[in-house]
CSV table of C-alpha atoms and ligand atoms in Angstrom, one decimal:
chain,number,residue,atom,x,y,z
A,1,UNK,CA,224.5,269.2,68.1
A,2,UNK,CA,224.1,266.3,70.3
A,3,UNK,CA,227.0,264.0,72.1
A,4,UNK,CA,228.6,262.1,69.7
A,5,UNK,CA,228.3,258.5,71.4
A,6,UNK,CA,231.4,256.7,71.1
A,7,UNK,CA,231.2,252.5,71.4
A,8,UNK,CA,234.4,251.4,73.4
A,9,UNK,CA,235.0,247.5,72.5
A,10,UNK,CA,237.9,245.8,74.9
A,11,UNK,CA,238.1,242.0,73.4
A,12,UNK,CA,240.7,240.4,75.8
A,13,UNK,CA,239.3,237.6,78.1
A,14,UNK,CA,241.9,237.9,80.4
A,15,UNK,CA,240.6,238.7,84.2
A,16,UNK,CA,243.8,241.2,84.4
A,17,UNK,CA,243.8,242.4,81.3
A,18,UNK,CA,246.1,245.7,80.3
A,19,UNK,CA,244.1,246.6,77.4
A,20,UNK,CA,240.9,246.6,78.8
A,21,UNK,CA,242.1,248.8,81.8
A,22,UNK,CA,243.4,251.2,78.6
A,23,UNK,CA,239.2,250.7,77.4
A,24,UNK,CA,237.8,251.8,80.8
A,25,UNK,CA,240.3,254.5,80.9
A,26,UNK,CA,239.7,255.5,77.5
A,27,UNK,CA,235.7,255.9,78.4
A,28,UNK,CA,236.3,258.1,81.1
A,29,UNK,CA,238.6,260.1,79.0
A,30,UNK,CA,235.5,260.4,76.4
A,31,UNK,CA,233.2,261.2,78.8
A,32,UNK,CA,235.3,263.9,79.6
A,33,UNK,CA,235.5,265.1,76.1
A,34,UNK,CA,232.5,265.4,76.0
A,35,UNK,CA,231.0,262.6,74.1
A,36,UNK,CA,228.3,259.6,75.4
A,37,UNK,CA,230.3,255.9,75.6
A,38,UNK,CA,228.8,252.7,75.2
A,39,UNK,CA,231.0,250.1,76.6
A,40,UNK,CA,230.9,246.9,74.9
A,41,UNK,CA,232.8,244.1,76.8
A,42,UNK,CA,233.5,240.8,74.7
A,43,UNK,CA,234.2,238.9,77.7
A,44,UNK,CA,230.7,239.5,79.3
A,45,UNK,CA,229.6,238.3,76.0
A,46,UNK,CA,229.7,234.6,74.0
A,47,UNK,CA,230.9,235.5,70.4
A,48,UNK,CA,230.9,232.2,68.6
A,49,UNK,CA,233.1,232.2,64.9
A,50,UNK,CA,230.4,233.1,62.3
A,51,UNK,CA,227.4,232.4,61.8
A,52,UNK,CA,227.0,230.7,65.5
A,53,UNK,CA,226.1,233.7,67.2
A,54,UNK,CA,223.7,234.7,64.6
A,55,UNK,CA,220.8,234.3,66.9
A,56,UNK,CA,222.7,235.3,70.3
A,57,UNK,CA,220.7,238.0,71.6
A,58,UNK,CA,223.2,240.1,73.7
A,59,UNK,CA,226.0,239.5,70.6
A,60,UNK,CA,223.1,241.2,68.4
A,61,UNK,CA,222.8,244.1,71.2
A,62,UNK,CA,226.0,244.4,71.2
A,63,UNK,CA,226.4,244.7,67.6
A,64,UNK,CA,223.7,247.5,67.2
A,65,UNK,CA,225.4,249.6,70.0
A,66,UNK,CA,228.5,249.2,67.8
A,67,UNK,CA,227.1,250.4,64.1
A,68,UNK,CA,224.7,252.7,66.0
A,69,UNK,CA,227.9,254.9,67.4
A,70,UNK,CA,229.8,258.3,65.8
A,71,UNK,CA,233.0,256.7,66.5
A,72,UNK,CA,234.6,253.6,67.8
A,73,UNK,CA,237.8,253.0,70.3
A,74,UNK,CA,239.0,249.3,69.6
A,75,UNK,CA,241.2,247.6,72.5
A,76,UNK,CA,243.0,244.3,71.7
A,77,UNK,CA,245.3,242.0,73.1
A,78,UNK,CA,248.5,240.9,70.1
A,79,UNK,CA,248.3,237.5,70.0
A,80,UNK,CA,250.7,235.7,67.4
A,81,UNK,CA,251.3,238.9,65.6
A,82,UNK,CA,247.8,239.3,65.1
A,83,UNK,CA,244.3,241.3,67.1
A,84,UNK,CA,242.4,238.5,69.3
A,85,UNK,CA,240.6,236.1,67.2
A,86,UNK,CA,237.3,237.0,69.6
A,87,UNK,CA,237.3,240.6,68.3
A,88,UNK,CA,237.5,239.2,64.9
A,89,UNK,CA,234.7,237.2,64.9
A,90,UNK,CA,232.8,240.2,66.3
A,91,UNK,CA,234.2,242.0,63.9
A,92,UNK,CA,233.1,239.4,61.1
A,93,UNK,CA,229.4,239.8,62.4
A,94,UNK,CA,228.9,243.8,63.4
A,95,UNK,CA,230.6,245.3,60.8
A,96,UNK,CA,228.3,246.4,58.1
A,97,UNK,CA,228.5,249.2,55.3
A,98,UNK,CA,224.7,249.6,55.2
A,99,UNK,CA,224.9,250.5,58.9
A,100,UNK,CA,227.4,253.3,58.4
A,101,UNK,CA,230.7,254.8,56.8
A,102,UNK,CA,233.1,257.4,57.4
A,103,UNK,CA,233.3,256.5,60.9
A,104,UNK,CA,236.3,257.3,63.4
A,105,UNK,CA,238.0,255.0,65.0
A,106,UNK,CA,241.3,254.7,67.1
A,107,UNK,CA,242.6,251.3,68.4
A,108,UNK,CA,243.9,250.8,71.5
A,109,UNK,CA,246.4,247.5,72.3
A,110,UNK,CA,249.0,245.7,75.0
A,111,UNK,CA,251.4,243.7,73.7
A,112,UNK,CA,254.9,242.4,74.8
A,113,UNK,CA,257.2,244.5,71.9
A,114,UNK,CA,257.1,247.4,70.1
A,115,UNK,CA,257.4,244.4,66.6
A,116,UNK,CA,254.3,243.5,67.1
A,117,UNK,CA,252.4,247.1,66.6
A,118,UNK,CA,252.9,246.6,62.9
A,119,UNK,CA,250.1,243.5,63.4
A,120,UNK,CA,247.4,246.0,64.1
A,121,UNK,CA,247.9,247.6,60.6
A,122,UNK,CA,245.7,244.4,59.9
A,123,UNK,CA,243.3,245.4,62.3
A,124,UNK,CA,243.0,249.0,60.8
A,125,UNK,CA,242.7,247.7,56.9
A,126,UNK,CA,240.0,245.5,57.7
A,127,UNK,CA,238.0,248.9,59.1
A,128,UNK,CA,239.1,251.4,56.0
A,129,UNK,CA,238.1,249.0,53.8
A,130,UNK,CA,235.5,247.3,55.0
A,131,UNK,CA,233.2,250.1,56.1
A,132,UNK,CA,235.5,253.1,54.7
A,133,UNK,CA,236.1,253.9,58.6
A,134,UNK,CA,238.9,256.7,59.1
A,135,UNK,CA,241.7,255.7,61.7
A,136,UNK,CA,242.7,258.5,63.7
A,137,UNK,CA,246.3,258.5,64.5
A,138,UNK,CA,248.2,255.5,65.3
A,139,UNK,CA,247.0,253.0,67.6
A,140,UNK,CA,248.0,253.8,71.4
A,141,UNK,CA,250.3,251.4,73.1
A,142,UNK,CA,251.3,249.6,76.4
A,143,UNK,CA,254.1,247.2,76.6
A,144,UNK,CA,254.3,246.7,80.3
A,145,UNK,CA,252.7,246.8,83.8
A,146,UNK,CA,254.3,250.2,84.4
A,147,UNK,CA,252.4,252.1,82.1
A,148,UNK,CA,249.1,249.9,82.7
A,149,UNK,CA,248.3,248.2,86.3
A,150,UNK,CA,246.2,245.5,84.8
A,151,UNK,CA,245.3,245.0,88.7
A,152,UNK,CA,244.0,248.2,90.0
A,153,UNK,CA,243.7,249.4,86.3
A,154,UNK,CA,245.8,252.7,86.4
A,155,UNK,CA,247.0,254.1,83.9
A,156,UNK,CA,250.8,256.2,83.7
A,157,UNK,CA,250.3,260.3,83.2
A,158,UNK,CA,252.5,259.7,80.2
A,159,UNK,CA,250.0,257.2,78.6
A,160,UNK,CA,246.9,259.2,80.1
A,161,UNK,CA,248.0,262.4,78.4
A,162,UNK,CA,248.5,260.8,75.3
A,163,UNK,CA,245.2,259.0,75.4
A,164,UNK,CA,243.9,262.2,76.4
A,165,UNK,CA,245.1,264.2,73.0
A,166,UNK,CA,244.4,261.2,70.1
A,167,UNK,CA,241.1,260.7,71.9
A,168,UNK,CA,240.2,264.5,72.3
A,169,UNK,CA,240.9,264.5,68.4
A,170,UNK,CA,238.1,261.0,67.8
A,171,UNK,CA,235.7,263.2,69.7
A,172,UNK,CA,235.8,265.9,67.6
A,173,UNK,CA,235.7,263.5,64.7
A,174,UNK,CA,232.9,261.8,65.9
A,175,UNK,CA,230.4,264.8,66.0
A,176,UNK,CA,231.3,265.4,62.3
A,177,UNK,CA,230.5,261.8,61.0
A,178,UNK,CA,227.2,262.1,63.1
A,179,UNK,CA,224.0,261.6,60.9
B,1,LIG,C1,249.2,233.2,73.2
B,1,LIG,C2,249.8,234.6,73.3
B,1,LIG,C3,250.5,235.1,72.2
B,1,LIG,C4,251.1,236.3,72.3
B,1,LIG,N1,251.7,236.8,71.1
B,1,LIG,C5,252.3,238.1,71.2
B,1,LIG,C6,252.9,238.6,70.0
B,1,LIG,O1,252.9,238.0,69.0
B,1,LIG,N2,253.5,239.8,70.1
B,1,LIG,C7,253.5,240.5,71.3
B,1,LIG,O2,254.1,241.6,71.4
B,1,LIG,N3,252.9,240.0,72.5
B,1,LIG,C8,252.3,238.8,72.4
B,1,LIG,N4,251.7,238.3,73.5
B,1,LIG,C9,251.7,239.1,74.8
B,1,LIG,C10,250.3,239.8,75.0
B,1,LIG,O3,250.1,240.7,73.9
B,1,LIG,C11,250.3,240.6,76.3
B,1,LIG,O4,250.3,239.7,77.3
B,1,LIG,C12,249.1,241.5,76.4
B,1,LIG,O5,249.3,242.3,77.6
B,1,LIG,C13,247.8,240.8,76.4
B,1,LIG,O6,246.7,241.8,76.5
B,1,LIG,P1,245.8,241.9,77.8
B,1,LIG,O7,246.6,242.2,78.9
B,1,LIG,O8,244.8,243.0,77.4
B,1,LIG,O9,245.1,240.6,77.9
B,1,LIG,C14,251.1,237.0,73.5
B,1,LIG,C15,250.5,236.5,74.6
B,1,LIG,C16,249.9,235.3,74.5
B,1,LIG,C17,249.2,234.7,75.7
């Protein structure tokens, strides 16, 4: 059986951003696994709402990395209660039923209160019913510069271990849903 390739999306614009240190983090952690990564970062990229990036080629690049993957780890910011409008409007363009189902995902976020983790139950339905995707476990958390140095991107051993597990658990996942 071949790696599963796993596309890692982080979605905040932020130049110190928590949640994609978690995403680079998380790819390593793949790697280690033992799966491929495809990184896919939406602040390299000029996602538009829909249709306006219809005809952007690296948002269509990016969008075939993303259906063409076993698995998926999703990073977002909470903004308002709610997963960054950018990711959504990825979201509203990649995600496509004919392209696959059954797909693993886990979703990684930084927010400022432990309240605001209910928001990404949003995030998750939009996957499981969309494109019948399959969340594995509950998202994974950071609430504070501790646990994530958004500067030199570290992650704590508590987080890393944890990340480590739920993410040990998507690779496995991954090979299965492989075609
Ligand atoms: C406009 C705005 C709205 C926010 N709304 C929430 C919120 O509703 N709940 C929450 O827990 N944190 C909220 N935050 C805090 C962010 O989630 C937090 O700063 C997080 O680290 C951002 O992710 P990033 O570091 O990956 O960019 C908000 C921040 C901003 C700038």
């Amino acid at each position: 059986m071949k790696k599963p390739v796993i596309a890692v999306v982080s979605s905040s614009l932020r130049a110190q951003s928590r949640s994609r240190a978690m995403s680079r983090g998380a790819a390593e952690i793949l790697r280690e696994a033992g799966a491929e990564t495809s990184f896919i970062n939406l602040a390299e990229l000029n996602v538009l709402p829909y249709p306006r990036s219809n005809d952007d080629a690296a948002v269509r690049d990016a969008c075939a990395r993303f259906n063409a993957a076993d698995g998926w780890v999703i990073a977002t910011p909470v903004y308002n209660f709610g997963a960054s409008g950018g990711l959504l409007d990825f979201l509203h363009i990649a995600l496509d039923s004919d392209l696959g189902k059954w797909k693993p995902f886990v979703l990684l976020s930084s927010l400022g209160g432990v309240r605001s983790s209910l928001s990404l139950d949003h995030l998750a339905r939009t996957l499981v019913y969309e494109v019948s995707a399959v969340q594995v476990g509950p998202a994974l958390l950071c609430f504070n510069d501790t646990e994530v140095n958004p500067v030199t991107g570290a992650l704590s051993a508590e987080l890393a271990g944890r990340m480590r597990t739920q993410l040990g658990v998507l690779v496995k996942y991954g090979g299965v849903a492989q075609n």
